[in-house]
Amino acid sequence: FLFFFLGAVALAPFLLLEEVGSYAFMQGAALGSSFYSVAFVFYIKSLAQGEASLVSPLYNFNIFFLALLAWFFLGEPLTAFKVGGLCLLLYGASYLNKQGHVLASLRAVAVDRSCQYMMIASLLIALGRIMDKHFSAGVPPITYSFWLYIFVSAYMLVYLVALRRIGKVLELLRERPGMSLLAGALNGFSYLLMVVAMSGLDVSVAEPMGLLGLVVTLLLSKIFFHEQVGQRMIGVLFMIGGGWLLCM
């Protein structure tokens, strides 16, 4: 909830810079945000249970689903380069939990509960990206991003109230105000930049660019959590290669 609500707060001042001709996009933003709401519950569960260097690369595995969904729903071409990119993504994922050969390694990833949570999150995020591409057309990116984050926050607030956990939100905010504000702001502006990118690129091209962040994630995982990232870095490099093929 804080991740999205504080992201909306960070974006709010910039709404004054945009003029909105129609708010017809609101229904689509409300629908797309329902997918993101569930996705990020699984995303946080995955990070809470698994090693960051293991599960974080699978977050970007949504480009695997996205390429297929964009081809099926948006009519974006599924070229030979993109098929090769999808194969490289799978091969790279086998390095995240190396078990001797590719199929055994992929199975080890597939049966890990934290990895399963992240794969569910990736699929739901891919569905959300498809809706973003459709409903954000002609809408100022800052406006669309703000309202989508407001809807996600509202869904999560209802969930928290139903579970009587709203006090935990205030407790977390008191304990970690700086980190909460920083995480929310980074989240809000990163999503805004994704919406801006999708306004000028195919969604299956814009999303793979985010794979470059995986190198940073693995390096920070080694520095702060002392995780073993050697072989995982090799897998990430293969996944980045697959992402670039998807851009061709």
PDB file of C-alpha atoms in Angstrom:
ATOM      1  CA  PHE A   1       0.000   0.000   0.000  1.00  0.00           C
ATOM      2  CA  LEU A   2       2.770   2.457   0.920  1.00  0.00           C
ATOM      3  CA  PHE A   3       4.689   1.511  -2.221  1.00  0.00           C
ATOM      4  CA  PHE A   4       1.831   2.774  -4.420  1.00  0.00           C
ATOM      5  CA  PHE A   5       0.215   5.454  -2.256  1.00  0.00           C
ATOM      6  CA  LEU A   6       3.502   7.282  -1.699  1.00  0.00           C
ATOM      7  CA  GLY A   7       4.235   6.852  -5.411  1.00  0.00           C
ATOM      8  CA  ALA A   8       0.971   8.674  -6.165  1.00  0.00           C
ATOM      9  CA  VAL A   9       1.897  11.385  -3.652  1.00  0.00           C
ATOM     10  CA  ALA A  10       5.244  11.890  -5.423  1.00  0.00           C
ATOM     11  CA  LEU A  11       3.515  12.225  -8.806  1.00  0.00           C
ATOM     12  CA  ALA A  12       0.684  14.486  -7.617  1.00  0.00           C
ATOM     13  CA  PRO A  13       2.462  17.894  -7.868  1.00  0.00           C
ATOM     14  CA  PHE A  14       3.198  17.336 -11.548  1.00  0.00           C
ATOM     15  CA  LEU A  15      -0.489  16.938 -12.426  1.00  0.00           C
ATOM     16  CA  LEU A  16      -0.681  20.740 -12.545  1.00  0.00           C
ATOM     17  CA  LEU A  17       1.552  20.691 -15.643  1.00  0.00           C
ATOM     18  CA  GLU A  18      -0.937  18.669 -17.734  1.00  0.00           C
ATOM     19  CA  GLU A  19      -4.347  19.300 -19.233  1.00  0.00           C
ATOM     20  CA  VAL A  20      -6.744  16.377 -19.590  1.00  0.00           C
ATOM     21  CA  GLY A  21      -9.394  16.553 -22.295  1.00  0.00           C
ATOM     22  CA  SER A  22     -11.325  13.471 -21.227  1.00  0.00           C
ATOM     23  CA  TYR A  23     -11.396  11.135 -18.266  1.00  0.00           C
ATOM     24  CA  ALA A  24     -12.706   8.183 -20.269  1.00  0.00           C
ATOM     25  CA  PHE A  25      -9.455   6.375 -19.507  1.00  0.00           C
ATOM     26  CA  MET A  26     -10.397   6.084 -15.826  1.00  0.00           C
ATOM     27  CA  GLN A  27     -12.391   2.885 -16.320  1.00  0.00           C
ATOM     28  CA  GLY A  28      -9.446   1.234 -18.052  1.00  0.00           C
ATOM     29  CA  ALA A  29      -7.029   2.440 -15.379  1.00  0.00           C
ATOM     30  CA  ALA A  30      -9.312   1.016 -12.691  1.00  0.00           C
ATOM     31  CA  LEU A  31      -9.372  -2.343 -14.480  1.00  0.00           C
ATOM     32  CA  GLY A  32      -5.625  -2.457 -15.140  1.00  0.00           C
ATOM     33  CA  SER A  33      -4.832  -1.491 -11.562  1.00  0.00           C
ATOM     34  CA  SER A  34      -6.717  -4.546 -10.300  1.00  0.00           C
ATOM     35  CA  PHE A  35      -4.111  -6.743 -12.023  1.00  0.00           C
ATOM     36  CA  TYR A  36      -1.261  -4.688 -10.564  1.00  0.00           C
ATOM     37  CA  SER A  37      -2.788  -4.855  -7.090  1.00  0.00           C
ATOM     38  CA  VAL A  38      -2.727  -8.651  -7.026  1.00  0.00           C
ATOM     39  CA  ALA A  39       0.609  -8.801  -8.860  1.00  0.00           C
ATOM     40  CA  PHE A  40       2.448  -6.715  -6.301  1.00  0.00           C
ATOM     41  CA  VAL A  41       1.071  -8.691  -3.382  1.00  0.00           C
ATOM     42  CA  PHE A  42       2.756 -11.737  -4.935  1.00  0.00           C
ATOM     43  CA  TYR A  43       5.815  -9.596  -5.750  1.00  0.00           C
ATOM     44  CA  ILE A  44       6.315  -8.613  -2.102  1.00  0.00           C
ATOM     45  CA  LYS A  45       5.623 -12.192  -0.914  1.00  0.00           C
ATOM     46  CA  SER A  46       8.290 -13.435  -3.316  1.00  0.00           C
ATOM     47  CA  LEU A  47      10.920 -10.954  -2.125  1.00  0.00           C
ATOM     48  CA  ALA A  48      10.057 -11.694   1.499  1.00  0.00           C
ATOM     49  CA  GLN A  49      10.634 -15.452   1.059  1.00  0.00           C
ATOM     50  CA  GLY A  50      13.341 -15.759  -1.594  1.00  0.00           C
ATOM     51  CA  GLU A  51      16.790 -14.366  -2.290  1.00  0.00           C
ATOM     52  CA  ALA A  52      16.633 -11.069  -4.193  1.00  0.00           C
ATOM     53  CA  SER A  53      19.190 -12.257  -6.761  1.00  0.00           C
ATOM     54  CA  LEU A  54      17.074 -15.371  -7.436  1.00  0.00           C
ATOM     55  CA  VAL A  55      13.559 -13.949  -7.684  1.00  0.00           C
ATOM     56  CA  SER A  56      14.187 -10.404  -8.992  1.00  0.00           C
ATOM     57  CA  PRO A  57      15.241 -11.541 -12.497  1.00  0.00           C
ATOM     58  CA  LEU A  58      11.945 -13.409 -12.752  1.00  0.00           C
ATOM     59  CA  TYR A  59      10.080 -10.120 -12.268  1.00  0.00           C
ATOM     60  CA  ASN A  60      11.390  -9.082 -15.673  1.00  0.00           C
ATOM     61  CA  PHE A  61      10.274 -12.425 -17.056  1.00  0.00           C
ATOM     62  CA  ASN A  62       7.005 -10.619 -17.756  1.00  0.00           C
ATOM     63  CA  ILE A  63       8.558  -9.727 -21.118  1.00  0.00           C
ATOM     64  CA  PHE A  64       8.261 -13.424 -22.015  1.00  0.00           C
ATOM     65  CA  PHE A  65       4.526 -13.290 -21.351  1.00  0.00           C
ATOM     66  CA  LEU A  66       4.293  -9.780 -22.796  1.00  0.00           C
ATOM     67  CA  ALA A  67       5.716 -10.727 -26.184  1.00  0.00           C
ATOM     68  CA  LEU A  68       3.145 -13.530 -26.497  1.00  0.00           C
ATOM     69  CA  LEU A  69       0.237 -11.432 -25.192  1.00  0.00           C
ATOM     70  CA  ALA A  70       1.154  -8.431 -27.383  1.00  0.00           C
ATOM     71  CA  TRP A  71       1.258 -10.730 -30.404  1.00  0.00           C
ATOM     72  CA  PHE A  72      -2.098 -12.285 -29.528  1.00  0.00           C
ATOM     73  CA  PHE A  73      -4.058  -9.239 -28.331  1.00  0.00           C
ATOM     74  CA  LEU A  74      -2.341  -6.238 -29.968  1.00  0.00           C
ATOM     75  CA  GLY A  75      -1.213  -7.814 -33.224  1.00  0.00           C
ATOM     76  CA  GLU A  76       2.460  -6.983 -32.637  1.00  0.00           C
ATOM     77  CA  PRO A  77       4.728  -9.151 -34.841  1.00  0.00           C
ATOM     78  CA  LEU A  78       6.338 -12.284 -33.365  1.00  0.00           C
ATOM     79  CA  THR A  79       9.480 -12.351 -35.500  1.00  0.00           C
ATOM     80  CA  ALA A  80      12.304 -14.875 -35.612  1.00  0.00           C
ATOM     81  CA  PHE A  81      14.397 -12.472 -33.508  1.00  0.00           C
ATOM     82  CA  LYS A  82      11.684 -12.367 -30.858  1.00  0.00           C
ATOM     83  CA  VAL A  83      11.389 -16.156 -30.801  1.00  0.00           C
ATOM     84  CA  GLY A  84      15.166 -16.345 -30.370  1.00  0.00           C
ATOM     85  CA  GLY A  85      14.910 -13.784 -27.584  1.00  0.00           C
ATOM     86  CA  LEU A  86      12.288 -15.854 -25.776  1.00  0.00           C
ATOM     87  CA  CYS A  87      14.547 -18.920 -25.984  1.00  0.00           C
ATOM     88  CA  LEU A  88      17.475 -16.934 -24.554  1.00  0.00           C
ATOM     89  CA  LEU A  89      15.277 -15.757 -21.687  1.00  0.00           C
ATOM     90  CA  LEU A  90      14.468 -19.353 -20.790  1.00  0.00           C
ATOM     91  CA  TYR A  91      18.107 -20.380 -21.047  1.00  0.00           C
ATOM     92  CA  GLY A  92      19.176 -17.457 -18.876  1.00  0.00           C
ATOM     93  CA  ALA A  93      16.588 -18.382 -16.253  1.00  0.00           C
ATOM     94  CA  SER A  94      18.225 -21.820 -15.954  1.00  0.00           C
ATOM     95  CA  TYR A  95      21.290 -20.128 -14.410  1.00  0.00           C
ATOM     96  CA  LEU A  96      19.295 -18.705 -11.507  1.00  0.00           C
ATOM     97  CA  ASN A  97      19.281 -22.095  -9.752  1.00  0.00           C
ATOM     98  CA  LYS A  98      21.872 -24.172 -11.590  1.00  0.00           C
ATOM     99  CA  GLN A  99      21.315 -27.932 -11.272  1.00  0.00           C
ATOM    100  CA  GLY A 100      23.553 -29.544 -13.866  1.00  0.00           C
ATOM    101  CA  HIS A 101      21.520 -29.285 -17.059  1.00  0.00           C
ATOM    102  CA  VAL A 102      19.020 -26.801 -18.424  1.00  0.00           C
ATOM    103  CA  LEU A 103      15.781 -28.709 -17.835  1.00  0.00           C
ATOM    104  CA  ALA A 104      16.715 -29.654 -14.250  1.00  0.00           C
ATOM    105  CA  SER A 105      17.692 -26.055 -13.557  1.00  0.00           C
ATOM    106  CA  LEU A 106      14.436 -24.703 -14.962  1.00  0.00           C
ATOM    107  CA  ARG A 107      12.513 -27.257 -12.907  1.00  0.00           C
ATOM    108  CA  ALA A 108      14.351 -26.148  -9.750  1.00  0.00           C
ATOM    109  CA  VAL A 109      13.226 -22.593 -10.446  1.00  0.00           C
ATOM    110  CA  ALA A 110       9.681 -23.682 -11.276  1.00  0.00           C
ATOM    111  CA  VAL A 111       9.146 -25.639  -8.018  1.00  0.00           C
ATOM    112  CA  ASP A 112      10.571 -22.934  -5.735  1.00  0.00           C
ATOM    113  CA  ARG A 113       7.653 -21.226  -3.945  1.00  0.00           C
ATOM    114  CA  SER A 114       9.202 -17.750  -3.992  1.00  0.00           C
ATOM    115  CA  CYS A 115       9.881 -18.122  -7.724  1.00  0.00           C
ATOM    116  CA  GLN A 116       6.296 -19.235  -8.293  1.00  0.00           C
ATOM    117  CA  TYR A 117       5.046 -16.091  -6.579  1.00  0.00           C
ATOM    118  CA  MET A 118       7.239 -13.928  -8.797  1.00  0.00           C
ATOM    119  CA  MET A 119       6.132 -15.720 -11.970  1.00  0.00           C
ATOM    120  CA  ILE A 120       2.483 -15.115 -11.050  1.00  0.00           C
ATOM    121  CA  ALA A 121       3.349 -11.470 -10.467  1.00  0.00           C
ATOM    122  CA  SER A 122       5.127 -11.322 -13.851  1.00  0.00           C
ATOM    123  CA  LEU A 123       2.137 -12.733 -15.723  1.00  0.00           C
ATOM    124  CA  LEU A 124      -0.281 -10.307 -14.062  1.00  0.00           C
ATOM    125  CA  ILE A 125       2.051  -7.378 -14.726  1.00  0.00           C
ATOM    126  CA  ALA A 126       2.221  -8.395 -18.395  1.00  0.00           C
ATOM    127  CA  LEU A 127      -1.576  -8.284 -18.545  1.00  0.00           C
ATOM    128  CA  GLY A 128      -1.490  -4.881 -16.883  1.00  0.00           C
ATOM    129  CA  ARG A 129       1.009  -3.597 -19.459  1.00  0.00           C
ATOM    130  CA  ILE A 130      -1.316  -4.659 -22.289  1.00  0.00           C
ATOM    131  CA  MET A 131      -4.107  -2.615 -20.712  1.00  0.00           C
ATOM    132  CA  ASP A 132      -1.753   0.319 -20.153  1.00  0.00           C
ATOM    133  CA  LYS A 133      -0.839   0.384 -23.827  1.00  0.00           C
ATOM    134  CA  HIS A 134      -4.501   0.400 -24.831  1.00  0.00           C
ATOM    135  CA  PHE A 135      -6.018   2.767 -22.272  1.00  0.00           C
ATOM    136  CA  SER A 136      -3.166   5.280 -21.883  1.00  0.00           C
ATOM    137  CA  ALA A 137      -3.254   6.287 -25.571  1.00  0.00           C
ATOM    138  CA  GLY A 138      -3.920  10.010 -25.857  1.00  0.00           C
ATOM    139  CA  VAL A 139      -3.698  10.557 -22.081  1.00  0.00           C
ATOM    140  CA  PRO A 140      -0.866  12.564 -20.469  1.00  0.00           C
ATOM    141  CA  PRO A 141       1.466   9.917 -18.952  1.00  0.00           C
ATOM    142  CA  ILE A 142       1.636  11.687 -15.592  1.00  0.00           C
ATOM    143  CA  THR A 143      -2.168  11.742 -15.357  1.00  0.00           C
ATOM    144  CA  TYR A 144      -2.567   8.075 -16.244  1.00  0.00           C
ATOM    145  CA  SER A 145       0.231   7.028 -13.870  1.00  0.00           C
ATOM    146  CA  PHE A 146      -1.207   9.027 -10.959  1.00  0.00           C
ATOM    147  CA  TRP A 147      -4.719   7.664 -11.267  1.00  0.00           C
ATOM    148  CA  LEU A 148      -3.583   4.084 -11.755  1.00  0.00           C
ATOM    149  CA  TYR A 149      -1.552   4.353  -8.537  1.00  0.00           C
ATOM    150  CA  ILE A 150      -4.547   5.861  -6.742  1.00  0.00           C
ATOM    151  CA  PHE A 151      -6.708   2.917  -7.821  1.00  0.00           C
ATOM    152  CA  VAL A 152      -4.088   0.369  -6.719  1.00  0.00           C
ATOM    153  CA  SER A 153      -3.805   2.153  -3.367  1.00  0.00           C
ATOM    154  CA  ALA A 154      -7.594   2.127  -2.970  1.00  0.00           C
ATOM    155  CA  TYR A 155      -7.852  -1.612  -3.650  1.00  0.00           C
ATOM    156  CA  MET A 156      -5.097  -2.356  -1.159  1.00  0.00           C
ATOM    157  CA  LEU A 157      -6.629  -0.034   1.430  1.00  0.00           C
ATOM    158  CA  VAL A 158      -9.914  -1.936   1.243  1.00  0.00           C
ATOM    159  CA  TYR A 159      -7.981  -5.197   1.675  1.00  0.00           C
ATOM    160  CA  LEU A 160      -6.076  -3.837   4.685  1.00  0.00           C
ATOM    161  CA  VAL A 161      -9.218  -2.527   6.346  1.00  0.00           C
ATOM    162  CA  ALA A 162     -10.958  -5.878   5.790  1.00  0.00           C
ATOM    163  CA  LEU A 163      -8.039  -7.676   7.493  1.00  0.00           C
ATOM    164  CA  ARG A 164      -7.823  -4.987  10.203  1.00  0.00           C
ATOM    165  CA  ARG A 165      -4.185  -4.332   9.373  1.00  0.00           C
ATOM    166  CA  ILE A 166      -4.307  -0.607   8.659  1.00  0.00           C
ATOM    167  CA  GLY A 167      -2.415   0.009  11.910  1.00  0.00           C
ATOM    168  CA  LYS A 168       0.540  -1.942  10.469  1.00  0.00           C
ATOM    169  CA  VAL A 169       0.803   0.639   7.689  1.00  0.00           C
ATOM    170  CA  LEU A 170       1.153   3.506  10.147  1.00  0.00           C
ATOM    171  CA  GLU A 171       3.610   1.457  12.199  1.00  0.00           C
ATOM    172  CA  LEU A 172       5.788   0.761   9.169  1.00  0.00           C
ATOM    173  CA  LEU A 173       5.677   4.402   8.111  1.00  0.00           C
ATOM    174  CA  ARG A 174       6.803   5.497  11.583  1.00  0.00           C
ATOM    175  CA  GLU A 175       9.616   2.933  11.690  1.00  0.00           C
ATOM    176  CA  ARG A 176      10.976   3.541   8.184  1.00  0.00           C
ATOM    177  CA  PRO A 177       9.726   6.927   6.923  1.00  0.00           C
ATOM    178  CA  GLY A 178      12.742   7.706   4.731  1.00  0.00           C
ATOM    179  CA  MET A 179      12.912   4.299   3.048  1.00  0.00           C
ATOM    180  CA  SER A 180       9.126   4.229   2.547  1.00  0.00           C
ATOM    181  CA  LEU A 181       9.117   7.653   0.865  1.00  0.00           C
ATOM    182  CA  LEU A 182      12.133   6.800  -1.286  1.00  0.00           C
ATOM    183  CA  ALA A 183      10.691   3.445  -2.412  1.00  0.00           C
ATOM    184  CA  GLY A 184       7.338   5.039  -3.238  1.00  0.00           C
ATOM    185  CA  ALA A 185       8.890   7.900  -5.200  1.00  0.00           C
ATOM    186  CA  LEU A 186      11.213   5.596  -7.173  1.00  0.00           C
ATOM    187  CA  ASN A 187       8.296   3.300  -7.936  1.00  0.00           C
ATOM    188  CA  GLY A 188       6.045   6.133  -9.089  1.00  0.00           C
ATOM    189  CA  PHE A 189       8.567   7.752 -11.398  1.00  0.00           C
ATOM    190  CA  SER A 190       9.828   4.452 -12.838  1.00  0.00           C
ATOM    191  CA  TYR A 191       6.264   3.554 -13.823  1.00  0.00           C
ATOM    192  CA  LEU A 192       5.764   7.041 -15.292  1.00  0.00           C
ATOM    193  CA  LEU A 193       8.834   6.577 -17.487  1.00  0.00           C
ATOM    194  CA  MET A 194       7.492   3.194 -18.617  1.00  0.00           C
ATOM    195  CA  VAL A 195       4.208   4.810 -19.709  1.00  0.00           C
ATOM    196  CA  VAL A 196       6.171   7.509 -21.565  1.00  0.00           C
ATOM    197  CA  ALA A 197       8.247   4.814 -23.314  1.00  0.00           C
ATOM    198  CA  MET A 198       5.156   2.841 -24.328  1.00  0.00           C
ATOM    199  CA  SER A 199       3.657   5.944 -25.962  1.00  0.00           C
ATOM    200  CA  GLY A 200       6.390   5.797 -28.601  1.00  0.00           C
ATOM    201  CA  LEU A 201       7.337   2.112 -28.720  1.00  0.00           C
ATOM    202  CA  ASP A 202       5.671  -1.267 -29.050  1.00  0.00           C
ATOM    203  CA  VAL A 203       4.952  -2.542 -25.550  1.00  0.00           C
ATOM    204  CA  SER A 204       6.985  -5.692 -26.254  1.00  0.00           C
ATOM    205  CA  VAL A 205       9.977  -3.459 -27.086  1.00  0.00           C
ATOM    206  CA  ALA A 206       9.653  -0.937 -24.255  1.00  0.00           C
ATOM    207  CA  GLU A 207       9.464  -3.509 -21.457  1.00  0.00           C
ATOM    208  CA  PRO A 208      12.695  -5.447 -22.289  1.00  0.00           C
ATOM    209  CA  MET A 209      14.731  -2.256 -21.797  1.00  0.00           C
ATOM    210  CA  GLY A 210      14.085  -2.647 -18.068  1.00  0.00           C
ATOM    211  CA  LEU A 211      16.265  -5.765 -18.050  1.00  0.00           C
ATOM    212  CA  LEU A 212      19.319  -3.533 -17.673  1.00  0.00           C
ATOM    213  CA  GLY A 213      18.213  -2.926 -14.092  1.00  0.00           C
ATOM    214  CA  LEU A 214      18.873  -6.588 -13.285  1.00  0.00           C
ATOM    215  CA  VAL A 215      22.636  -6.029 -13.231  1.00  0.00           C
ATOM    216  CA  VAL A 216      22.153  -3.310 -10.610  1.00  0.00           C
ATOM    217  CA  THR A 217      19.819  -5.578  -8.622  1.00  0.00           C
ATOM    218  CA  LEU A 218      22.334  -8.425  -8.494  1.00  0.00           C
ATOM    219  CA  LEU A 219      25.203  -6.146  -7.538  1.00  0.00           C
ATOM    220  CA  LEU A 220      23.163  -4.600  -4.709  1.00  0.00           C
ATOM    221  CA  SER A 221      22.071  -8.085  -3.587  1.00  0.00           C
ATOM    222  CA  LYS A 222      25.736  -9.050  -3.234  1.00  0.00           C
ATOM    223  CA  ILE A 223      26.673  -5.835  -1.416  1.00  0.00           C
ATOM    224  CA  PHE A 224      23.762  -5.572   1.006  1.00  0.00           C
ATOM    225  CA  PHE A 225      22.580  -9.190   1.420  1.00  0.00           C
ATOM    226  CA  HIS A 226      25.874 -11.021   0.687  1.00  0.00           C
ATOM    227  CA  GLU A 227      24.151 -13.313  -1.819  1.00  0.00           C
ATOM    228  CA  GLN A 228      26.130 -15.503  -4.237  1.00  0.00           C
ATOM    229  CA  VAL A 229      25.396 -13.961  -7.626  1.00  0.00           C
ATOM    230  CA  GLY A 230      28.186 -15.316  -9.858  1.00  0.00           C
ATOM    231  CA  GLN A 231      26.228 -17.836 -11.949  1.00  0.00           C
ATOM    232  CA  ARG A 232      23.059 -15.755 -11.680  1.00  0.00           C
ATOM    233  CA  MET A 233      24.881 -12.843 -13.296  1.00  0.00           C
ATOM    234  CA  ILE A 234      25.658 -15.111 -16.270  1.00  0.00           C
ATOM    235  CA  GLY A 235      21.964 -15.963 -16.511  1.00  0.00           C
ATOM    236  CA  VAL A 236      21.017 -12.292 -16.320  1.00  0.00           C
ATOM    237  CA  LEU A 237      23.395 -11.491 -19.193  1.00  0.00           C
ATOM    238  CA  PHE A 238      21.683 -14.171 -21.313  1.00  0.00           C
ATOM    239  CA  MET A 239      18.308 -12.695 -20.344  1.00  0.00           C
ATOM    240  CA  ILE A 240      19.473  -9.209 -21.330  1.00  0.00           C
ATOM    241  CA  GLY A 241      20.591 -10.650 -24.665  1.00  0.00           C
ATOM    242  CA  GLY A 242      17.162 -12.182 -25.097  1.00  0.00           C
ATOM    243  CA  GLY A 243      15.587  -8.832 -24.243  1.00  0.00           C
ATOM    244  CA  TRP A 244      17.607  -7.049 -26.891  1.00  0.00           C
ATOM    245  CA  LEU A 245      16.584  -9.637 -29.484  1.00  0.00           C
ATOM    246  CA  LEU A 246      12.973  -8.873 -28.577  1.00  0.00           C
ATOM    247  CA  CYS A 247      13.685  -5.226 -29.454  1.00  0.00           C
ATOM    248  CA  MET A 248      14.834  -6.062 -32.986  1.00  0.00           C
TER     249      MET A 248
END
